[in-house]
Coordinates of C-alpha atoms in Angstrom, one line a residue:
Chain A
M1 CA 0.0 -0.1 0.0
S2 CA 1.3 3.5 -0.9
T3 CA 2.1 6.0 1.8
A4 CA -0.6 8.3 0.5
Q5 CA -3.1 5.5 0.9
D6 CA -1.7 4.6 4.4
I7 CA -2.1 8.3 5.5
W8 CA -5.7 8.5 4.0
Q9 CA -6.8 5.3 5.8
S10 CA -5.0 6.5 9.1
S11 CA -6.8 9.8 8.8
T12 CA -10.2 8.2 8.0
S13 CA -9.8 5.8 10.8
S14 CA -8.9 8.7 13.3
F15 CA -11.9 10.7 12.2
L16 CA -14.2 7.9 12.7
G17 CA -12.9 7.2 16.1
F18 CA -13.1 10.9 17.1
R19 CA -16.7 10.8 15.7
A20 CA -17.5 7.7 17.8
V21 CA -16.3 9.3 20.9
Y22 CA -18.2 12.5 20.1
V23 CA -21.6 10.6 19.4
R24 CA -21.2 8.5 22.4
E25 CA -20.7 11.4 24.7
V26 CA -23.6 13.4 23.1
Q27 CA -25.8 10.1 23.6
T28 CA -24.8 9.8 27.2
Y29 CA -25.9 13.5 28.0
I30 CA -29.2 12.7 26.1
R31 CA -29.8 9.4 27.8
T32 CA -29.2 10.4 31.3
P33 CA -31.2 13.4 33.0
M34 CA -28.0 15.5 33.1
A35 CA -28.6 17.3 29.8
Y36 CA -32.3 18.0 30.7
V37 CA -31.5 19.3 34.2
F38 CA -28.7 21.4 32.9
L39 CA -30.9 22.9 30.1
A40 CA -33.8 23.5 32.5
V41 CA -31.9 25.1 35.2
F42 CA -29.6 27.0 33.1
L43 CA -32.5 28.5 31.1
L44 CA -34.6 29.4 34.1
S45 CA -31.7 31.0 35.9
L46 CA -30.8 33.0 32.8
G47 CA -34.5 34.0 32.4
V48 CA -34.8 35.1 35.9
L49 CA -31.4 36.9 35.9
T50 CA -32.3 38.7 32.7
W51 CA -35.9 39.8 33.5
E52 CA -35.6 40.4 37.2
A53 CA -32.0 41.2 38.2
G54 CA -31.2 42.6 34.8
G55 CA -34.1 44.8 34.6
F56 CA -34.7 43.8 31.0
F57 CA -37.8 46.1 30.5
E58 CA -36.4 49.1 32.4
T59 CA -33.7 49.6 30.0
N60 CA -36.0 50.6 27.2
R61 CA -33.6 49.6 24.8
A62 CA -33.8 47.0 21.9
D63 CA -30.6 45.0 23.0
L64 CA -29.7 41.9 24.9
A65 CA -27.3 43.5 27.3
P66 CA -29.2 42.4 30.4
F67 CA -29.1 39.0 29.0
F68 CA -25.6 38.6 27.8
V69 CA -24.2 40.2 31.0
W70 CA -25.1 37.1 32.9
H71 CA -23.5 34.5 30.7
P72 CA -19.9 34.4 32.1
W73 CA -21.2 34.2 35.6
L74 CA -23.7 31.4 34.7
Y75 CA -21.1 29.5 32.7
T76 CA -18.8 29.6 35.8
V77 CA -21.1 27.3 37.8
F78 CA -23.1 25.5 35.1
L79 CA -20.4 24.4 32.5
P80 CA -18.1 22.9 35.1
A81 CA -21.1 20.7 36.2
L82 CA -21.6 19.7 32.6
A83 CA -18.0 18.9 32.1
M84 CA -17.1 17.2 35.4
R85 CA -18.1 13.7 34.3
L86 CA -16.2 13.6 30.9
W87 CA -12.9 12.0 32.2
A88 CA -13.8 11.5 35.9
D89 CA -16.6 9.0 35.1
E90 CA -14.2 7.0 32.8
Q91 CA -11.7 6.6 35.6
T92 CA -14.3 5.8 38.2
N93 CA -15.9 3.1 36.1
G94 CA -12.6 1.7 34.6
T95 CA -13.7 2.5 31.2
D96 CA -10.5 4.7 30.7
E97 CA -8.8 1.4 30.1
L98 CA -11.2 0.5 27.4
L99 CA -10.8 3.9 25.7
L100 CA -7.1 3.9 25.9
S101 CA -7.1 0.2 24.1
L102 CA -9.1 1.8 21.0
P103 CA -7.1 2.9 18.0
V104 CA -8.0 6.5 18.6
G105 CA -5.7 9.2 19.3
L106 CA -5.5 11.2 22.3
G107 CA -6.6 14.4 20.3
G108 CA -9.6 12.4 19.0
L109 CA -10.7 11.3 22.7
V110 CA -10.3 14.9 24.1
L111 CA -11.9 16.7 21.2
G112 CA -14.6 14.4 20.9
K113 CA -15.5 14.9 24.6
L114 CA -15.2 18.8 24.6
L115 CA -17.2 19.1 21.5
A116 CA -20.0 16.8 22.9
A117 CA -20.4 19.1 25.9
W118 CA -20.1 22.1 23.8
T119 CA -22.8 20.8 21.5
I120 CA -25.1 20.6 24.6
T121 CA -24.1 24.2 25.4
G122 CA -24.8 25.5 22.0
F123 CA -28.2 23.7 22.0
A124 CA -28.9 25.7 25.4
L125 CA -28.0 29.0 23.5
I126 CA -30.3 28.1 20.6
L127 CA -33.1 27.7 23.1
T128 CA -32.5 31.3 24.0
I129 CA -33.4 32.6 20.7
P130 CA -36.9 33.7 21.6
M131 CA -35.2 36.3 23.8
W132 CA -33.6 37.5 20.6
L133 CA -36.9 37.6 18.9
T134 CA -38.4 39.5 21.8
V135 CA -36.0 42.4 21.5
N136 CA -36.7 42.6 17.8
F137 CA -40.6 42.6 18.4
L138 CA -40.2 45.1 21.3
G139 CA -37.8 47.4 19.3
S140 CA -39.8 47.7 16.2
P141 CA -43.6 47.0 16.5
A142 CA -44.4 47.7 12.9
A143 CA -47.9 48.0 12.0
V144 CA -48.2 45.0 9.8
E145 CA -51.3 43.1 10.4
L146 CA -51.1 39.4 10.2
S147 CA -53.9 37.6 8.0
W148 CA -54.5 33.9 7.6
M149 CA -56.1 34.9 4.2
N150 CA -52.9 36.5 3.2
P151 CA -49.7 34.2 3.7
G152 CA -47.6 37.2 2.3
S153 CA -48.4 39.0 5.3
L154 CA -46.5 36.6 7.5
F155 CA -43.3 37.4 5.7
K156 CA -43.9 41.1 5.9
W157 CA -44.6 40.8 9.6
L158 CA -41.4 38.7 10.2
G159 CA -39.4 41.3 8.2
A160 CA -40.7 44.2 10.2
N161 CA -41.0 42.7 13.7
V162 CA -38.3 39.9 13.7
F163 CA -35.5 41.0 11.4
G164 CA -35.7 44.7 11.7
G165 CA -35.9 45.8 15.2
A166 CA -32.6 45.4 16.8
D167 CA -28.9 45.2 15.9
N168 CA -29.0 41.8 14.8
V169 CA -25.5 41.7 13.6
A170 CA -24.3 42.9 17.0
I171 CA -26.5 40.3 18.7
F172 CA -25.3 37.4 16.5
V173 CA -21.7 38.5 17.2
T174 CA -22.3 38.4 20.9
Y175 CA -24.0 35.0 20.6
L176 CA -20.9 33.7 18.7
M177 CA -18.5 35.1 21.3
S178 CA -20.6 33.6 24.2
F179 CA -20.5 30.2 22.4
L180 CA -16.5 30.5 22.0
M181 CA -16.3 31.7 25.7
A182 CA -18.4 28.6 26.7
G183 CA -15.9 26.4 24.9
A184 CA -13.2 27.8 27.2
Y185 CA -15.2 27.2 30.4
L186 CA -16.0 23.8 29.2
S187 CA -12.2 23.2 28.4
I188 CA -11.3 24.0 32.1
G189 CA -13.8 21.4 33.3
L190 CA -12.6 18.9 30.8
A191 CA -8.8 19.3 31.9
L192 CA -9.7 19.2 35.7
S193 CA -12.0 16.1 35.1
A194 CA -9.0 14.3 33.8
I195 CA -6.6 15.5 36.7
A196 CA -9.1 15.3 39.6
R197 CA -10.3 11.7 38.8
N198 CA -13.5 12.3 40.8
Q199 CA -16.5 14.4 39.6
V200 CA -17.1 16.3 42.7
T201 CA -13.4 17.3 43.2
A202 CA -13.3 18.3 39.4
F203 CA -16.7 20.3 39.8
I204 CA -15.2 22.2 42.7
M205 CA -11.7 22.9 41.2
S206 CA -13.3 24.0 37.8
V207 CA -15.7 26.5 39.6
F208 CA -12.8 27.9 41.5
V209 CA -10.5 28.3 38.4
A210 CA -13.4 29.6 36.2
F211 CA -14.5 32.0 39.1
I212 CA -10.9 33.4 39.2
L213 CA -10.6 33.9 35.5
T214 CA -14.2 35.6 35.4
A215 CA -13.7 37.7 38.5
A216 CA -10.4 39.0 37.4
G217 CA -12.2 41.3 35.0
W218 CA -14.8 42.6 37.5
P219 CA -14.6 46.3 37.9
V220 CA -14.5 45.9 41.7
V221 CA -11.5 43.6 41.4
L222 CA -9.7 45.6 38.8
S223 CA -10.1 48.8 40.8
G224 CA -8.8 47.1 43.9
V225 CA -5.6 45.9 41.8
T226 CA -5.2 49.4 40.4
D227 CA -5.2 50.8 43.9
S228 CA -2.7 48.2 45.2
F229 CA -0.4 47.6 42.2
G230 CA -1.0 50.2 39.7
V231 CA -2.8 50.6 36.2
D232 CA -0.3 48.3 34.5
A233 CA -0.9 45.3 36.8
A234 CA -4.7 45.9 36.4
D235 CA -4.4 45.8 32.6
S236 CA -2.5 42.5 32.9
V237 CA -5.0 41.0 35.1
A238 CA -7.9 42.4 32.8
R239 CA -6.1 40.8 29.8
L240 CA -6.4 37.3 31.5
S241 CA -10.1 37.5 32.4
F242 CA -12.8 36.1 30.5
L243 CA -15.1 38.8 31.5
S244 CA -12.9 41.5 30.0
H245 CA -12.7 39.5 26.6
F246 CA -16.3 39.0 26.6
E247 CA -17.0 42.8 27.3
A248 CA -16.3 44.2 23.8
A249 CA -18.5 41.4 22.3
Q250 CA -21.4 42.5 24.6
R251 CA -21.3 45.6 22.6
G252 CA -21.4 43.8 19.3
V253 CA -17.8 44.4 18.6
L254 CA -15.8 41.4 17.3
E255 CA -12.4 41.6 18.7
W256 CA -9.8 39.3 17.1
R257 CA -7.7 39.4 20.3
S258 CA -10.5 37.9 22.3
V259 CA -11.2 35.2 19.6
I260 CA -7.6 34.3 19.6
Y261 CA -7.5 34.5 23.5
F262 CA -10.5 32.0 23.9
T263 CA -9.3 29.8 21.0
G264 CA -5.9 29.5 22.4
F265 CA -7.2 29.1 26.0
I266 CA -9.1 26.0 24.6
G267 CA -6.3 24.8 22.8
L268 CA -4.0 24.9 26.0
S269 CA -6.8 23.2 28.1
C270 CA -7.1 20.4 25.6
M271 CA -3.4 19.9 25.5
L272 CA -3.1 20.0 29.3
C273 CA -5.9 17.5 29.2
G274 CA -4.2 15.3 26.7
L275 CA -1.0 15.3 28.5
W276 CA -2.6 14.2 31.8
V277 CA -4.6 11.6 29.9
A278 CA -1.3 10.4 28.4
R279 CA 0.0 10.1 31.8
L280 CA -2.4 7.2 32.5
R281 CA -0.2 5.2 30.4
E282 CA 2.7 5.7 32.5
Chain B
M1 CA 11.5 -27.9 42.3
S2 CA 13.7 -25.2 41.0
K3 CA 12.2 -22.7 38.6
T4 CA 13.1 -23.1 34.9
I5 CA 12.1 -21.7 31.9
E6 CA 11.2 -24.3 29.4
P7 CA 11.7 -24.0 25.7
N8 CA 8.7 -23.1 23.8
P9 CA 7.1 -26.4 22.9
T10 CA 5.3 -25.1 19.8
E11 CA 8.5 -23.7 18.4
V12 CA 7.0 -20.4 17.1
T13 CA 9.7 -18.8 15.0
K14 CA 9.6 -15.0 15.0
S15 CA 8.5 -14.9 11.4
D16 CA 5.2 -16.7 11.9
A17 CA 4.5 -15.1 15.3
M18 CA 1.4 -13.0 15.3
L19 CA 2.1 -11.7 18.8
E20 CA 5.7 -11.1 19.8
L21 CA 6.9 -9.8 23.2
N22 CA 10.4 -8.5 23.2
S23 CA 12.1 -7.9 26.7
L24 CA 9.0 -6.1 27.8
K25 CA 9.6 -4.3 31.2
K26 CA 7.4 -2.1 33.4
S27 CA 7.9 -0.7 36.8
F28 CA 5.8 1.3 39.2
G29 CA 8.1 3.4 41.4
Q30 CA 10.5 0.7 43.0
T31 CA 8.2 -2.1 42.2
V32 CA 9.2 -4.0 39.1
A33 CA 5.8 -5.3 37.8
V34 CA 7.1 -7.0 34.6
D35 CA 10.7 -8.0 34.3
N36 CA 12.0 -8.6 30.7
I37 CA 9.3 -10.7 29.4
S38 CA 9.9 -12.2 26.0
L39 CA 7.6 -14.7 24.1
S40 CA 6.0 -15.4 20.7
I41 CA 2.5 -16.6 19.9
G42 CA 1.9 -18.0 16.5
K43 CA -1.5 -18.5 14.5
G44 CA -3.6 -21.2 15.9
E45 CA -2.0 -20.9 19.5
V46 CA -4.2 -20.4 22.5
L47 CA -1.7 -19.3 25.4
G48 CA -2.9 -19.6 28.8
F49 CA -1.1 -16.9 30.8
L50 CA -1.1 -17.9 34.4
G51 CA 0.3 -16.3 37.7
P52 CA -0.6 -15.6 41.2
N53 CA -2.2 -12.2 42.1
A54 CA 0.3 -9.4 41.3
A55 CA 2.5 -11.6 39.2
G56 CA 2.3 -9.0 36.3
K57 CA -0.2 -10.7 34.2
S58 CA -2.6 -7.6 33.7
T59 CA 0.3 -5.3 33.4
T60 CA 1.8 -7.5 30.6
I61 CA -1.7 -7.5 28.9
R62 CA -2.2 -3.7 29.3
M63 CA 1.0 -3.1 27.7
I64 CA 0.2 -5.2 24.8
A65 CA -3.1 -3.5 24.5
G66 CA -1.5 -0.1 24.4
V67 CA -3.2 0.9 27.6
L68 CA 0.2 1.1 29.4
S69 CA 3.5 2.1 27.9
P70 CA 6.4 -0.3 28.5
D71 CA 9.5 1.2 30.2
S72 CA 11.6 -0.8 27.8
G73 CA 10.9 -3.5 25.3
D74 CA 8.2 -3.9 22.7
A75 CA 5.0 -5.9 21.7
V76 CA 4.6 -6.5 18.0
I77 CA 1.2 -7.3 17.1
N78 CA 0.8 -8.8 13.6
G79 CA 3.9 -7.0 12.5
H80 CA 3.0 -3.7 14.3
S81 CA 4.9 -2.4 17.1
I82 CA 2.8 -1.0 20.1
V83 CA 5.6 1.4 20.9
T84 CA 6.2 3.0 17.6
D85 CA 2.8 2.3 15.6
R86 CA 0.4 2.1 18.5
Q87 CA -2.9 2.9 16.6
T88 CA -2.1 0.4 13.8
A89 CA -1.1 -2.2 16.3
Q90 CA -4.3 -1.8 18.4
R91 CA -6.4 -2.3 15.3
Q92 CA -4.8 -5.9 14.9
L93 CA -6.3 -6.9 18.5
G94 CA -9.4 -7.4 20.4
Y95 CA -9.2 -6.9 24.2
L96 CA -11.3 -7.9 27.0
P97 CA -10.0 -6.0 30.0
E98 CA -10.1 -7.4 33.5
G99 CA -13.6 -6.9 35.0
A100 CA -15.0 -6.0 31.6
P101 CA -15.5 -2.2 31.9
L102 CA -18.6 -1.3 30.1
Y103 CA -20.8 2.0 29.7
N104 CA -23.7 1.1 31.9
E105 CA -26.0 3.6 30.2
M106 CA -25.8 1.9 26.8
T107 CA -27.5 -1.2 25.4
P108 CA -25.2 -4.0 24.3
P109 CA -25.8 -3.1 20.5
G110 CA -25.2 0.5 21.2
F111 CA -22.1 -0.2 22.9
L112 CA -20.9 -2.5 20.2
R113 CA -21.7 0.1 17.6
F114 CA -19.6 2.5 19.4
L115 CA -16.5 0.1 19.5
A116 CA -17.1 -0.7 16.0
S117 CA -17.1 3.0 15.0
A118 CA -14.0 3.8 17.2
R119 CA -12.2 0.9 15.6
G120 CA -12.8 2.3 12.2
L121 CA -15.6 0.1 10.6
D122 CA -17.9 1.8 8.3
T123 CA -21.8 1.8 8.7
A124 CA -22.4 -1.4 6.7
K125 CA -19.6 -3.5 8.1
R126 CA -20.5 -2.2 11.5
E127 CA -24.0 -3.5 11.5
A128 CA -23.0 -6.9 10.1
A129 CA -20.3 -7.2 12.8
V130 CA -22.6 -6.2 15.6
E131 CA -25.1 -8.9 14.4
R132 CA -22.5 -11.5 14.2
V133 CA -21.1 -10.9 17.7
I134 CA -24.4 -10.7 19.4
A135 CA -25.2 -14.3 17.9
D136 CA -21.7 -15.5 18.8
A137 CA -21.7 -14.2 22.4
R138 CA -25.4 -15.2 22.8
I139 CA -26.6 -11.7 24.1
G140 CA -29.4 -11.3 21.8
S141 CA -31.9 -11.8 24.6
V142 CA -30.6 -8.7 26.5
S143 CA -30.3 -6.4 23.4
N144 CA -32.9 -4.1 24.6
K145 CA -31.6 -3.8 28.2
R146 CA -29.2 -1.2 29.5
I147 CA -25.7 -2.8 30.3
G148 CA -26.1 -1.6 33.9
E149 CA -29.1 -3.8 34.3
L150 CA -27.2 -6.9 33.3
S151 CA -25.8 -9.8 35.4
K152 CA -22.1 -10.3 35.7
G153 CA -22.2 -13.1 33.2
F154 CA -24.0 -11.1 30.5
R155 CA -21.6 -8.0 31.1
R156 CA -18.8 -10.5 30.7
R157 CA -20.3 -11.7 27.5
V158 CA -20.9 -8.1 26.1
G159 CA -17.2 -7.5 26.9
L160 CA -16.2 -10.7 24.9
A161 CA -18.4 -9.5 22.0
G162 CA -16.6 -6.3 22.0
A163 CA -13.3 -8.0 21.8
I164 CA -14.0 -10.3 18.9
L165 CA -16.1 -7.4 17.1
T166 CA -13.6 -6.6 14.4
D167 CA -12.5 -10.3 13.9
P168 CA -9.0 -9.3 14.9
P169 CA -5.9 -11.6 14.4
V170 CA -4.9 -11.3 17.9
L171 CA -7.1 -11.5 21.1
L172 CA -6.2 -10.7 24.6
L173 CA -8.8 -12.1 27.1
D174 CA -8.4 -11.3 30.6
E175 CA -10.4 -13.9 32.7
P176 CA -13.1 -14.4 29.8
T177 CA -15.1 -17.0 31.8
D178 CA -15.0 -15.1 35.0
G179 CA -18.6 -14.9 36.5
L180 CA -20.2 -17.3 33.8
D181 CA -22.3 -20.3 34.8
P182 CA -21.1 -23.6 33.6
N183 CA -23.2 -23.6 30.3
Q184 CA -21.9 -20.1 29.7
K185 CA -18.3 -21.2 30.2
R186 CA -18.7 -24.2 27.8
A187 CA -20.1 -21.8 25.2
V188 CA -17.2 -19.3 25.6
R189 CA -14.6 -22.3 25.5
A190 CA -16.4 -23.4 22.1
L191 CA -16.3 -20.0 20.7
I192 CA -12.5 -19.8 21.6
A193 CA -11.9 -23.1 20.2
R194 CA -13.8 -22.1 16.9
M195 CA -11.7 -18.9 16.6
A196 CA -8.3 -20.4 17.6
P197 CA -7.1 -21.8 14.1
E198 CA -7.0 -18.3 12.6
K199 CA -5.9 -16.3 15.6
A200 CA -3.2 -15.9 18.4
I201 CA -5.1 -16.0 21.6
L202 CA -3.8 -15.0 25.1
I203 CA -5.9 -15.7 28.0
T204 CA -5.5 -15.2 31.6
T205 CA -7.5 -17.2 34.1
H206 CA -7.4 -18.3 37.7
T207 CA -9.5 -21.3 36.9
L208 CA -6.8 -23.9 36.4
E209 CA -9.1 -26.8 35.4
E210 CA -10.1 -24.8 32.4
V211 CA -6.7 -24.5 31.0
P212 CA -6.3 -27.9 29.4
A213 CA -9.9 -27.4 27.8
M214 CA -9.0 -24.1 26.4
C215 CA -5.2 -23.6 25.9
S216 CA -2.5 -25.3 23.8
R217 CA 0.4 -23.8 25.6
V218 CA 0.8 -22.3 29.1
V219 CA 3.1 -19.7 30.4
V220 CA 3.4 -19.1 34.1
I221 CA 4.7 -15.8 35.4
D222 CA 5.7 -14.9 38.9
G223 CA 7.3 -11.7 40.2
G224 CA 7.1 -10.3 36.7
R225 CA 9.2 -13.0 35.1
I226 CA 8.3 -16.1 33.1
V227 CA 8.9 -19.3 35.4
A228 CA 7.4 -21.8 32.9
D229 CA 6.4 -22.2 29.4
D230 CA 5.1 -25.4 28.3
T231 CA 2.0 -27.5 27.2
P232 CA -0.6 -27.9 29.8
E233 CA -0.2 -31.7 29.6
T234 CA 3.7 -31.7 30.1
L235 CA 3.5 -29.2 33.0
A236 CA 0.6 -31.5 34.6
E237 CA 2.6 -34.5 34.0
N238 CA 5.8 -33.3 35.5
A239 CA 4.2 -32.1 38.8
G240 CA 1.4 -34.5 39.3
G241 CA -1.4 -32.1 38.2
L242 CA -1.6 -28.6 36.9
E243 CA -2.5 -27.1 40.2
A244 CA 0.5 -28.8 41.8
A245 CA 2.7 -27.4 39.0
F246 CA 1.4 -23.9 39.5
S247 CA 1.9 -24.0 43.2
E248 CA 5.5 -25.4 42.9
L249 CA 6.3 -22.7 40.4
T250 CA 5.0 -19.7 42.1
L251 CA 4.9 -20.5 46.0
A252 CA 8.9 -20.8 45.9
A253 CA 8.8 -16.9 45.4
E254 CA 6.7 -16.5 48.6
K255 CA 9.1 -18.4 50.8
P256 CA 11.3 -16.2 52.9
T257 CA 15.0 -16.4 52.2
A258 CA 17.4 -17.8 54.8

């Protein structure tokens, strides 16, 4: 067999292995109450915080700022809960031995697991789209009457009320960055799940690390750092914080440095996770 | 009786070996778990890998399966090194780990489909393979149940089905009959005998009376070293029974030195 054929066969096989791990993890979330409890509690919490604490109606603005502002804080608690089982469960049940005996590279195992948890998070974000529709409706209550006799009126109504009332490009950008940031939170949980070998320990460690990385960009913390160590130190701390990197996105601004930061963070966490899983072979 | 390493009775030459262990070594801290083990298993051989607890059996099997990395040495599976070409080597073998760890939330067919996909089978081959091993391992009656609800015997058979799923040339079976009732044990032995002519099979077991029924060759290890390598019949003849041979070979290591 030629080298090219070898490489092709090996790549195809690796992809099939990665896909198998991904599908199995998604199915595990779906077949157990975990995904449903996560979705229900996450959406309920987000709704309550947006409507009540965020004062959604009081702002009188057709934007989702009171909604997105809670994302980092909710991710700090909910996404470690979603990721804590990814490796800890394997080690508790002894199935890590089964996984490591499969002809799947560590990259395939790590990415398959991360993407499965990320898919569930993405689905949770998709379920918040009615919020997006709401700001469009509230922001542009155009006088187009719906009529069952005239199907075209539905399209006119959608155009006026759904796609025309808010800065939808800005909202879309914020959704994208929120999804990317979710990947960073999940990657913390994934890596610490491999290191902790126990779900509860993994959860506590992940919440702690996620909280540090979130709170580091909190104005209260930054002003404290400024007072104690100066502006430069505060800038450095802010540059490490998820909150700071999500701030521009909340205004609808796509900052490439934040995209690179979150992507790089995910990559580093996955590498740490892969290295730790490789240690199981030692 | 002094410990001696008998010559390999089946005279497997390196060229026709489907599984070849070359000076395999593994330590955990100061403890040497596997100490320079070398052996070859050829096509058609069923090798009983025996030893007392903590002798190094599972560590050796884990290294062959690619779960553990050897400190030195190599395992060559159907021509592929587990050290330098791990994934290709892993595709050449089926592995039933000790205790048969399984995903409890899955059904047996779902679990087998997962293994088949992870081992690179496409959809058409996957379904055919799953149907075949469900019949071979006689687990059709529990296909709709979750693995977590199954008895130990059925779990073992699901694990065995997973090991033979891709019809690999080399099989590593760690206690394949553990937890099975006599009928199930007989069925597993028959399955192994049926597969044996085309494969190299390495089996560990604590049930010595099963060895002559399943294995054409026996390797006894103790303290991480091979202390005997012979046919079950010869070992039994020399010591007045296989159990006596096993005791003589392995108890010597436990005696305190003067």
